[in-house]
GROMACS .gro file of C-alpha atoms in nm:
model
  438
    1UNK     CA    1   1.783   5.050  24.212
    2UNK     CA    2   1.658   4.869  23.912
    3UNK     CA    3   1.292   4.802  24.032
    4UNK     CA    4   1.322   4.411  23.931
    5UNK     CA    5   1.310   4.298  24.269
    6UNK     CA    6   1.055   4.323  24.576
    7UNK     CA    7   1.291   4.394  24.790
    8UNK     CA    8   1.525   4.718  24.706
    9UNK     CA    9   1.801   4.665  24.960
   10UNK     CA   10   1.904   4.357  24.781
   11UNK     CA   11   2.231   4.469  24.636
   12UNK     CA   12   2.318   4.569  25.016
   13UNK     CA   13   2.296   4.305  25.201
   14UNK     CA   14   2.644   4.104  25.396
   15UNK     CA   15   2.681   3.808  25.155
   16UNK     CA   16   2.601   3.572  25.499
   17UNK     CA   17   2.240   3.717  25.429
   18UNK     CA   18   2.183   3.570  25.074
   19UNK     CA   19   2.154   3.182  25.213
   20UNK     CA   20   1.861   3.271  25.414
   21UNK     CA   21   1.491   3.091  25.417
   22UNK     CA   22   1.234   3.080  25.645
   23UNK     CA   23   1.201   2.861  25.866
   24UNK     CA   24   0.968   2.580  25.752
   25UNK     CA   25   0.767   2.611  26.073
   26UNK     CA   26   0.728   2.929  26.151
   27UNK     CA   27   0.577   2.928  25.845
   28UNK     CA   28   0.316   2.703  25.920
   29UNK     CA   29   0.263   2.901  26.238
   30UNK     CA   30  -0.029   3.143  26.140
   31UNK     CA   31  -0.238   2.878  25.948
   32UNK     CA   32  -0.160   2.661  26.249
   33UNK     CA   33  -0.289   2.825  26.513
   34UNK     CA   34  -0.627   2.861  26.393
   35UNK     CA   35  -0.882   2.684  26.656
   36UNK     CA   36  -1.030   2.466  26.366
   37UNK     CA   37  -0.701   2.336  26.238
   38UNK     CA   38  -0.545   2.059  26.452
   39UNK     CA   39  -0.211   2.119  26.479
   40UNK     CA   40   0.031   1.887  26.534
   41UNK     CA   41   0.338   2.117  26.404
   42UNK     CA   42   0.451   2.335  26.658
   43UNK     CA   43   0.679   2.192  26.945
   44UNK     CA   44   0.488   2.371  27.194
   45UNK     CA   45   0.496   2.263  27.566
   46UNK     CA   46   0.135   2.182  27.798
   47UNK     CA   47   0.159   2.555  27.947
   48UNK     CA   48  -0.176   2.480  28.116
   49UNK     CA   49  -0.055   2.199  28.314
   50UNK     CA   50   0.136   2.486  28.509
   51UNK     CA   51   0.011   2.603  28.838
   52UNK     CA   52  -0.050   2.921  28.691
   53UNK     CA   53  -0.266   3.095  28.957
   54UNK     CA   54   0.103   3.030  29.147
   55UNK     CA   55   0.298   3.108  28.908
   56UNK     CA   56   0.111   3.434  28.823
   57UNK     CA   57   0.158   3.550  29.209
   58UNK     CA   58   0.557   3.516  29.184
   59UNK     CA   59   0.584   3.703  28.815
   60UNK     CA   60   0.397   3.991  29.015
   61UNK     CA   61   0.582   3.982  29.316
   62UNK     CA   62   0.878   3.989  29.155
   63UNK     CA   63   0.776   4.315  29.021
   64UNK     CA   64   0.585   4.516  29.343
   65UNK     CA   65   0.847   4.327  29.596
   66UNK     CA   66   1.167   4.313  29.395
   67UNK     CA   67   1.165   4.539  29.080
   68UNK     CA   68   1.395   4.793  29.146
   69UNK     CA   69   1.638   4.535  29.101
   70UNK     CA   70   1.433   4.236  28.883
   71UNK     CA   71   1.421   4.487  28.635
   72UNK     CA   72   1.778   4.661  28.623
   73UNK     CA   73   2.035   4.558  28.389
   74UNK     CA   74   2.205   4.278  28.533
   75UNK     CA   75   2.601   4.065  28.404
   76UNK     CA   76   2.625   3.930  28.107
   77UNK     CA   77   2.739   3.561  28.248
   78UNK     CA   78   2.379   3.591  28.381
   79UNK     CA   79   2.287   3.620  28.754
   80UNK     CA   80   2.483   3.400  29.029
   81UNK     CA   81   2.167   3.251  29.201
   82UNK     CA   82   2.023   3.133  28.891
   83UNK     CA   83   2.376   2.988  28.790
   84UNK     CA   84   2.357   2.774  29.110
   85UNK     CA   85   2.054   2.679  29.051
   86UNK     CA   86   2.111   2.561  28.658
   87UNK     CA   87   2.354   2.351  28.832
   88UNK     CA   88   2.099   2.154  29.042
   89UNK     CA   89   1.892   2.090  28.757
   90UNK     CA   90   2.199   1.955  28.555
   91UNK     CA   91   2.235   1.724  28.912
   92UNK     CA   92   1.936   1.552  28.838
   93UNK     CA   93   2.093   1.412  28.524
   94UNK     CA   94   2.440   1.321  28.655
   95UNK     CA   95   2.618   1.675  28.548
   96UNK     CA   96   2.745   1.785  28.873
   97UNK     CA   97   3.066   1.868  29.099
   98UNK     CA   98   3.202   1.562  29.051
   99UNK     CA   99   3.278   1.604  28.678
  100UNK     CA  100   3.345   1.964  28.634
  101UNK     CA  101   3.005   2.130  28.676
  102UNK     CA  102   3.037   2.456  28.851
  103UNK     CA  103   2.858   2.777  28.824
  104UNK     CA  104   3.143   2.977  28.731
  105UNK     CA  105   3.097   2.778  28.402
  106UNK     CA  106   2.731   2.817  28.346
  107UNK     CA  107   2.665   3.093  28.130
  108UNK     CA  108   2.265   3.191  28.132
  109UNK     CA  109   2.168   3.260  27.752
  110UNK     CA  110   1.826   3.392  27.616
  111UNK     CA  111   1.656   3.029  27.540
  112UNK     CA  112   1.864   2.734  27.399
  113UNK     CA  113   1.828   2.966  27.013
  114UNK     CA  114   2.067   3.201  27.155
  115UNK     CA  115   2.310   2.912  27.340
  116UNK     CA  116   2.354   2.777  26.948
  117UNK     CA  117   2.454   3.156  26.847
  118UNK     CA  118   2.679   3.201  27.033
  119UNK     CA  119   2.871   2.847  27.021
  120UNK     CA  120   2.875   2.958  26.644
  121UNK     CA  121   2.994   3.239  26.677
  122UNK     CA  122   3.278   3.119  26.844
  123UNK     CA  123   3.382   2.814  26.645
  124UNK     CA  124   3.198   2.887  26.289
  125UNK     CA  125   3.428   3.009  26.039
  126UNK     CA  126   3.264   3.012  25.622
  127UNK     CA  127   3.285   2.743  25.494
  128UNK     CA  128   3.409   2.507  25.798
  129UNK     CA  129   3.180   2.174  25.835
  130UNK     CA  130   2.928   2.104  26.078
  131UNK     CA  131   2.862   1.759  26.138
  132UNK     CA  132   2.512   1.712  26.252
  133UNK     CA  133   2.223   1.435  26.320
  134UNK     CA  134   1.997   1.366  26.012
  135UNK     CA  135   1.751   1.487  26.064
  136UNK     CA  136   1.831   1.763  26.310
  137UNK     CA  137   1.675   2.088  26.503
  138UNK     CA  138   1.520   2.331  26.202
  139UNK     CA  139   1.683   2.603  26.460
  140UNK     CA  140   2.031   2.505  26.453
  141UNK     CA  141   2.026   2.509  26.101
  142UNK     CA  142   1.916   2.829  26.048
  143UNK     CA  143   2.217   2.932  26.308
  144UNK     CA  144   2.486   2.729  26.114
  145UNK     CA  145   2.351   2.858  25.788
  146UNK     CA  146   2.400   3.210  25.931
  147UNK     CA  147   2.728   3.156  26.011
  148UNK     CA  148   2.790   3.006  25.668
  149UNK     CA  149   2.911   2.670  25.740
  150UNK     CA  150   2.853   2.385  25.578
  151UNK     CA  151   2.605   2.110  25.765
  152UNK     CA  152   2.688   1.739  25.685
  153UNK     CA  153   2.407   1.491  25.798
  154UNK     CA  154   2.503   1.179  25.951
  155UNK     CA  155   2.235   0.919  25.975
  156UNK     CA  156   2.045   0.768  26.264
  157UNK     CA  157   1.793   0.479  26.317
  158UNK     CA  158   1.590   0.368  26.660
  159UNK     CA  159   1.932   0.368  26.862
  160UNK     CA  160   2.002   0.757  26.721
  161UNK     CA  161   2.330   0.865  26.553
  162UNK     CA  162   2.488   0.577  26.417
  163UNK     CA  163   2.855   0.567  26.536
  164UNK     CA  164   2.957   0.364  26.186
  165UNK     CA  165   2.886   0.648  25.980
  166UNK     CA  166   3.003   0.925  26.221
  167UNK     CA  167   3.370   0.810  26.173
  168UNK     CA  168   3.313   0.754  25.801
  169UNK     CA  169   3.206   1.091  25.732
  170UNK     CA  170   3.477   1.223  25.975
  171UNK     CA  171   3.747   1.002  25.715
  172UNK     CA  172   3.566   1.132  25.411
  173UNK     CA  173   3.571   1.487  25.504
  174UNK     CA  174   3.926   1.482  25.614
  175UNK     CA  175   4.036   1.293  25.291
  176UNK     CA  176   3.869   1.609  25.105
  177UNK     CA  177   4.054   1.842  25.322
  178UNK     CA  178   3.720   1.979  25.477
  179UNK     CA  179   3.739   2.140  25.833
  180UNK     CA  180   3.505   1.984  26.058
  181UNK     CA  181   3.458   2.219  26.397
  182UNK     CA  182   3.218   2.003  26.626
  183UNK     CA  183   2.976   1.728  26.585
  184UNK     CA  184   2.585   1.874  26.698
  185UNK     CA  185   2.384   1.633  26.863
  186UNK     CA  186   2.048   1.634  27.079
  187UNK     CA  187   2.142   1.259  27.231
  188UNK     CA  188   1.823   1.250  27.436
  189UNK     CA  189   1.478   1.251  27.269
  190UNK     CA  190   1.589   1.414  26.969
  191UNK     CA  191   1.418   1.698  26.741
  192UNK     CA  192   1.245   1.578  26.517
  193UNK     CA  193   1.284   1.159  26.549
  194UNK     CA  194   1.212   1.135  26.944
  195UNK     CA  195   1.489   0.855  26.956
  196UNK     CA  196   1.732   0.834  27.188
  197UNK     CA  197   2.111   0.790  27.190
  198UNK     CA  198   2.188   0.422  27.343
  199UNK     CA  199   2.423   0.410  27.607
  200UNK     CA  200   2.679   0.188  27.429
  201UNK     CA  201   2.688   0.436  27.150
  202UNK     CA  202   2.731   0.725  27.359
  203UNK     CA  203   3.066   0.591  27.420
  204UNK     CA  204   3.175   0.538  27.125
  205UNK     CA  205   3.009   0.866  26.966
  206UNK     CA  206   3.287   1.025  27.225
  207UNK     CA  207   3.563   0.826  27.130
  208UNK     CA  208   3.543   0.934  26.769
  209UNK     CA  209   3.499   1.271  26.794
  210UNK     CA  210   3.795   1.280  27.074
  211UNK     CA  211   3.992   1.090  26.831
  212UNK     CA  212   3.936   1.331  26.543
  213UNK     CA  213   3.972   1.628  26.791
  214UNK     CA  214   3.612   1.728  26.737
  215UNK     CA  215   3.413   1.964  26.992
  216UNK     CA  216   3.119   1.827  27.121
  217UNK     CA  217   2.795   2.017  27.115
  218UNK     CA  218   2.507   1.811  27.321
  219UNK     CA  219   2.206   2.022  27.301
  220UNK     CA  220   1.944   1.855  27.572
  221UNK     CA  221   1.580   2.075  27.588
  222UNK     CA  222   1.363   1.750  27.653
  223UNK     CA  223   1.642   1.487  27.868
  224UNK     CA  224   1.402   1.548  28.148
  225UNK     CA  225   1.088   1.456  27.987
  226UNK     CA  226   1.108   1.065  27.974
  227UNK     CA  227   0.819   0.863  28.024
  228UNK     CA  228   0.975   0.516  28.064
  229UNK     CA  229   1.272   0.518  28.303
  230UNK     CA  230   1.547   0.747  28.333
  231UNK     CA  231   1.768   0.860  28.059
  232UNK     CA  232   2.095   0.763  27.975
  233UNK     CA  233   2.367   1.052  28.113
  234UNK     CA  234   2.423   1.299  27.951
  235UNK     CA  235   2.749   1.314  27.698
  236UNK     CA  236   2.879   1.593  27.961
  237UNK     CA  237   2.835   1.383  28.241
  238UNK     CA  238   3.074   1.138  28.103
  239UNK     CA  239   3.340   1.389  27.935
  240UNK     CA  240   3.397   1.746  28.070
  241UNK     CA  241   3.671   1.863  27.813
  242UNK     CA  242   3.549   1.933  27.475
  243UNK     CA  243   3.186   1.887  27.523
  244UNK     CA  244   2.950   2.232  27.562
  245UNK     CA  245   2.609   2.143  27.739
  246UNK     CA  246   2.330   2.371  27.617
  247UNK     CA  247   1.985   2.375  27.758
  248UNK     CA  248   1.647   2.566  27.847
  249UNK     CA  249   1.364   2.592  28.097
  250UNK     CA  250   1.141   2.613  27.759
  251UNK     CA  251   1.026   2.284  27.799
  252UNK     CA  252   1.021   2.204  28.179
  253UNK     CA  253   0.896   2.581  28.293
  254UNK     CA  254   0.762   2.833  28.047
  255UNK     CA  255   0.889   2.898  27.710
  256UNK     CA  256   0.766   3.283  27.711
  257UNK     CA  257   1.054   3.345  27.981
  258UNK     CA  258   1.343   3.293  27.738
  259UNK     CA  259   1.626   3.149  27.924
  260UNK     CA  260   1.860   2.875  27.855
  261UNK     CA  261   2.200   2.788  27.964
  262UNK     CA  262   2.558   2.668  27.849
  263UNK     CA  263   2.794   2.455  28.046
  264UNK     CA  264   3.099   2.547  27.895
  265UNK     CA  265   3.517   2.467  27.945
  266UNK     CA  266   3.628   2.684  28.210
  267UNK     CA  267   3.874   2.837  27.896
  268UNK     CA  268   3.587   2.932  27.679
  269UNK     CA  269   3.355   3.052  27.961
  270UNK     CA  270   3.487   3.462  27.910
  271UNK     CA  271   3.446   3.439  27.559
  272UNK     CA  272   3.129   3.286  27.590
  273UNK     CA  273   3.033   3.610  27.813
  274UNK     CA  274   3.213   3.846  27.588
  275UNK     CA  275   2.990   3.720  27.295
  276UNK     CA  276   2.687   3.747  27.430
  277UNK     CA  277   2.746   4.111  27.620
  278UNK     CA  278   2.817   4.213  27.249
  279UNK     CA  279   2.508   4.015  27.168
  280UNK     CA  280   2.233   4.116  27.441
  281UNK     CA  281   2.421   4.296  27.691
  282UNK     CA  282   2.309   4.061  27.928
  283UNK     CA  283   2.012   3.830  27.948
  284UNK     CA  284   1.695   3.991  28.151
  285UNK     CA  285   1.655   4.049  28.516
  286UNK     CA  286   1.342   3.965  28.547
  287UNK     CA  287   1.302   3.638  28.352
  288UNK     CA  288   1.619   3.532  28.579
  289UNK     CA  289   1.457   3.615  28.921
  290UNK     CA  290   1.111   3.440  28.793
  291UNK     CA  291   1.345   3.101  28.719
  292UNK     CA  292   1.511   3.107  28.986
  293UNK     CA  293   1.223   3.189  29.242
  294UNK     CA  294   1.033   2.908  29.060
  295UNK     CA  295   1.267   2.650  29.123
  296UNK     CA  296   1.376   2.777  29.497
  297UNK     CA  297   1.010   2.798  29.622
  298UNK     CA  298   0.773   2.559  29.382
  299UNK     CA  299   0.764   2.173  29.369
  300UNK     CA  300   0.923   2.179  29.068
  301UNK     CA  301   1.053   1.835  29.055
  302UNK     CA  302   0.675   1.747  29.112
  303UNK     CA  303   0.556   1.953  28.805
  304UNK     CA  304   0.834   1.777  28.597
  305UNK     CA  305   0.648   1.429  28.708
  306UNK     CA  306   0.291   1.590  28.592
  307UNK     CA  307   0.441   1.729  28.238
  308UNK     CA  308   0.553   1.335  28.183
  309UNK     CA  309   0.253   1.220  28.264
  310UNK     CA  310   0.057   1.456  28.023
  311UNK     CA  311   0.308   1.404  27.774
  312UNK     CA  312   0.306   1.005  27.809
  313UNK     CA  313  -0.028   0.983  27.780
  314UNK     CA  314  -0.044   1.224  27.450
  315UNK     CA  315   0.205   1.010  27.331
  316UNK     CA  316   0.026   0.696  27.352
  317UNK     CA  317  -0.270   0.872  27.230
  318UNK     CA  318  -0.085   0.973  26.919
  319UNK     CA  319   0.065   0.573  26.899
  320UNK     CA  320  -0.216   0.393  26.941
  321UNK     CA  321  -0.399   0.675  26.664
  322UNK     CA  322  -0.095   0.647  26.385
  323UNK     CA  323  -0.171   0.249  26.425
  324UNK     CA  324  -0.544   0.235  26.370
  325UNK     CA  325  -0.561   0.489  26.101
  326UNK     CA  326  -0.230   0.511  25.942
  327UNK     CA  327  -0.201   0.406  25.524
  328UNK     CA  328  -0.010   0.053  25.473
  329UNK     CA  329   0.331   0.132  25.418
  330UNK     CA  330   0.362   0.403  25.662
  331UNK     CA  331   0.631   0.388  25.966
  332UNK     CA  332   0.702   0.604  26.290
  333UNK     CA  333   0.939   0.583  26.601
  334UNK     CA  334   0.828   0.540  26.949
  335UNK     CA  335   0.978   0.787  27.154
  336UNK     CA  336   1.066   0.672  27.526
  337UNK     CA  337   1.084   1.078  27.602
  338UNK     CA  338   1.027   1.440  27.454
  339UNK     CA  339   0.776   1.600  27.215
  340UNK     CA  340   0.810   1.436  26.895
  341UNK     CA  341   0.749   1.123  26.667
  342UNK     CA  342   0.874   1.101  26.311
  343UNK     CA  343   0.705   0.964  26.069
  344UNK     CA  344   0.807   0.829  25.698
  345UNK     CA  345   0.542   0.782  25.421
  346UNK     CA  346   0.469   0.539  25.183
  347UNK     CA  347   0.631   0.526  24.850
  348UNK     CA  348   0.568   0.823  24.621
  349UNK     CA  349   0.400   1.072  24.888
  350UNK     CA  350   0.586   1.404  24.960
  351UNK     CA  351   0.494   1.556  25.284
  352UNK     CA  352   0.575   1.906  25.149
  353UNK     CA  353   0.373   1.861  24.804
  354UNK     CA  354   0.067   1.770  25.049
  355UNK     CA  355   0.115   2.039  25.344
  356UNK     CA  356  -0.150   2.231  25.129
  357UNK     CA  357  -0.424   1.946  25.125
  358UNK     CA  358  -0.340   1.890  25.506
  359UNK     CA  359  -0.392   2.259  25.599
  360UNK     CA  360  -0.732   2.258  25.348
  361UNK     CA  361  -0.852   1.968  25.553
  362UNK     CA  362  -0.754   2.126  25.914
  363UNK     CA  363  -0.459   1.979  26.004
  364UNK     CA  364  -0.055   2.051  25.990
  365UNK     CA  365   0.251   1.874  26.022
  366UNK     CA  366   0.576   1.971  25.993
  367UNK     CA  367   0.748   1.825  25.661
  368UNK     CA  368   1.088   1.670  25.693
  369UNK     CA  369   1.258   1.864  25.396
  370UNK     CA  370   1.274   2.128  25.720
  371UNK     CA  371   1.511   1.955  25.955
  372UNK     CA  372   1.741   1.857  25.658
  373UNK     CA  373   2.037   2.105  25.505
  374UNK     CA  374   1.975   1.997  25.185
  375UNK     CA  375   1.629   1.942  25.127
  376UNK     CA  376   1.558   1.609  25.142
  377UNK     CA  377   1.314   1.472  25.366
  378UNK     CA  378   1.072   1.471  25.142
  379UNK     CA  379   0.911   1.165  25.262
  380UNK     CA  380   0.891   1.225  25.605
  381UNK     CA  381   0.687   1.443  25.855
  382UNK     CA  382   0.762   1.551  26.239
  383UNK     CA  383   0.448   1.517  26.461
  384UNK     CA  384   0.379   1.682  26.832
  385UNK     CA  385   0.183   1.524  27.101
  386UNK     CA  386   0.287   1.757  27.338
  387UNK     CA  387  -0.026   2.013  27.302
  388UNK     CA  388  -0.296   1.883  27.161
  389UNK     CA  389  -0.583   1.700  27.400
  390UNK     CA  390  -0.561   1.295  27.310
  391UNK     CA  391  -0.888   1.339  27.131
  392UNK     CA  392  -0.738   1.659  26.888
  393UNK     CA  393  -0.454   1.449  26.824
  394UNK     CA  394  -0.651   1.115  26.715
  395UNK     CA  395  -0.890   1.404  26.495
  396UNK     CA  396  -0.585   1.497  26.384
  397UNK     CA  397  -0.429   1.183  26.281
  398UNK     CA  398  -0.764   1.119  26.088
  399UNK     CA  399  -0.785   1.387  25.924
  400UNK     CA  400  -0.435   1.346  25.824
  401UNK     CA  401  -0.537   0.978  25.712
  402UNK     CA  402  -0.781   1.076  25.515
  403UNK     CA  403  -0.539   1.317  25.317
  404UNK     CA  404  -0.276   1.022  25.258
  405UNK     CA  405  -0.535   0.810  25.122
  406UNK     CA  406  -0.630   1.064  24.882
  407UNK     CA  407  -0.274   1.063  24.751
  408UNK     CA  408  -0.218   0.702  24.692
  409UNK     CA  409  -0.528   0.676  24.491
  410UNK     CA  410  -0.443   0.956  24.299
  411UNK     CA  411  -0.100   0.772  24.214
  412UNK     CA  412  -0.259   0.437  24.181
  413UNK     CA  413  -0.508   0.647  23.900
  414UNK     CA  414  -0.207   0.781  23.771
  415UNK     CA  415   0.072   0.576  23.795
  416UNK     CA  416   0.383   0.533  24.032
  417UNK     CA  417   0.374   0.256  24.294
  418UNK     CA  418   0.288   0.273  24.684
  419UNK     CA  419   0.461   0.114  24.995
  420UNK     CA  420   0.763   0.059  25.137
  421UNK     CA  421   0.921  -0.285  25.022
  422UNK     CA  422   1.019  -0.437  25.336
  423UNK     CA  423   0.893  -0.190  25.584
  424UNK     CA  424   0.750  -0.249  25.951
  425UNK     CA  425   0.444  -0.087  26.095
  426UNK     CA  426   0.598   0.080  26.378
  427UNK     CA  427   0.966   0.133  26.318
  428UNK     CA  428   1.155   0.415  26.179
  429UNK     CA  429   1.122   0.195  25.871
  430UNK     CA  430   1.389   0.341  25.609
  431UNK     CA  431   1.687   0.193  25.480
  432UNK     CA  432   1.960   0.386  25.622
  433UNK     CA  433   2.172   0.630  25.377
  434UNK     CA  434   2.496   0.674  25.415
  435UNK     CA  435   2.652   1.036  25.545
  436UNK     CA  436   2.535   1.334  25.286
  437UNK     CA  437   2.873   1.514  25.209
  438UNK     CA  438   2.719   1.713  24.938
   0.00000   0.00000   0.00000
């Protein structure tokens, strides 16, 4: 041990450790959660819209009426009830008998997080190439980047992943002799834009990745949480081979319970298991039972209706706040569904340079360098709606504002030009790049 480092174990670490960083959120999540700062960072759901004196009454019941076997070690494909009843919920969105969903192919997983582990683990070798929305999930980076692959960004704009530079990047990457293992995508409301996958891309999305022999990895948390209309199905309700189907009760019950789900091909399903028995063992009793009493014995299509209400109206509230208060030259999307809105800034601000004049003046974000592989992003910034009241979010937005403005002057004082030539009040706003192979 030399002493030249804070950390002695250094020189014994696997090498898959040495790529590691923290995430950019949790990192904002202790100067976040202070009551004075407005926080509009996390992507936590409306807990309190819950009927939690209900919901309280099951969790103990499950434990005085049922614990001797709620909270017993249990399989590791995750118990059969709650497997049947995953596959209701996935009814609701067109996944169902009729193409391919069964329970024997559900395998329950601790939260979506663990769902992406395991997928890697199974299909990640170093070095293979992940093709991947851009921006994406901060979370499923930090799983790729684990596994040591590579992620390669493909663009989007208000109609999500654009299908014209998905099949360039496929030909580019296959003229460099790069292996490319599955495309990742959250089609529905994604993390962190909010937009949504149109129906005629879906299509074609599927047609390119079948025709380059890609795996499919639809990751859908928030498909449920649309405020205007129904979402377009699913990419596994249109294809059953090659396309995995991870989700969570995070967003539509209760995050603290930790379950998620993957709808796998009936080939993969045992190795799916086997990982994750190596993994966890098997995924808890007792956060099983409360899921699946929840959904057999609670209006829970009903609650599902009150969290897009709450969330519809936050939305707007963050909208109609972005519009009145927002610096010329700024742009956002308008999400139909989900959590999120994503927001560029004018010319010459970095939302990572200013995270530390936002937090002195009571408010975060999440900067867009996060959701990127390589770091860009600098100009951008993810915003929540989801918890906040609509009158912390437009305090928020002003305080935020206020912050921005500070930053132009100090470039008009000091050189360096503000706006974005060409840009619309409203819309995503930014000229799209082509796909980042670097």
């Amino acid at each position: 041990m030399t002493g030249t480092t804070l950390d002695d174990y250094t020189d014994r670490y696997a090498r898959r450790v040495r790529g590691m960083t923290a995430s950019e959120i949790r990192a904002l999540f202790a100067v976040a959660s202070r009551p004075e700062v407005v926080s509009l960072a996390g992507g936590a759901p409306y807990i309190a819209a819950l009927p939690l004196d209900a919901v309280g009454e099951m969790l103990g019941r499950l434990g005085s009426e049922h614990g001797v076997t709620t909270l017993q070690y249990g399989i590791g494909q995750g118990t059969l009830e709650l497997r049947e009843r995953i596959c209701e919920v996935m009814a609701l969105s067109g996944i169902d008998a009729s193409c391919g969903a069964s329970p024997e192919d559900v395998v329950v997983t601790v939260g979506g997080q663990q769902a992406l582990d395991l997928v890697a683990r199974l299909f990640l070798d170093p070095g293979d190439v992940v093709l991947a929305e851009g921006p994406t999930y901060v979370g499923a980076l930090g799983v790729f980047q684990a596994a040591q692959a590579q992620v390669v960004h493909v663009p989007m704009d208000d109609d999500g992943l654009i299908p014209e530079a998905l099949e360039t990047a496929v030909a580019e990457l296959a003229r460099a002799g790069r292996r490319v293992k599955f495309l990742y995508t959250i089609p529905t409301y994604q993390n962190p834009m909010g937009v949504t996958l149109s129906e005629e891309r879906r299509e074609r999305v599927l047609d390119i990745c079948e025709r380059a022999g890609l795996l499919v990895i639809e990751d859908d948390p928030y498909g449920q949480l649309g405020f205007e209309g129904d979402a377009p199905r699913p990419l596994r309700a249109r294809r059953r081979d090659g396309v995995f189907y991870l989700s969570t009760f995070s967003k539509t019950f209760a995050p603290g319970l930790r379950v998620g789900w993957i709808l796998a091909p009936h080939a993969v399903r045992d190795k799916l298991v086997i990982a994750s028995e190596a993994n966890i063992l098997c995924p808890s009793g007792y956060a099983q039972a409360a899921v699946s009493t929840y959904l057999g014995t609670m209006p829970w299509r009903e609650q599902l209706k009150v969290y897009r209400e709450v969330y519809r109206e936050r939305r707007d509230a963050l909208l109609a706040a972005l519009e009145d208060l927002m610096p010329a030259g700024t742009t956002w999307t308008r999400p139909t569904g989900g959590l999120f809105v994503w927001a560029s800034l004018p010319d010459g601000l970095d939302a990572k340079a200013m995270m530390p004049r936002a937090i002195a003046a009571r408010v975060a974000y999440v900067p867009g360098t996060g959701f990127y592989a390589d770091g860009t992003g600098t100009g951008n910034m993810r915003l929540n709606f989801s918890f906040p009241t609509p009158e912390r979010i437009r305090e928020g937005v002003r305080r935020l504002a206020g912050v921005m403005e500070q930053d132009i002057a100090m470039r008009r004082v000091f050189g360096g030009t503000v706006g974005r030539p060409g840009s619309r009040r409203g819309q995503a706003g930014a000229d799209t790049p082509g796909p980042d192979l670097a």
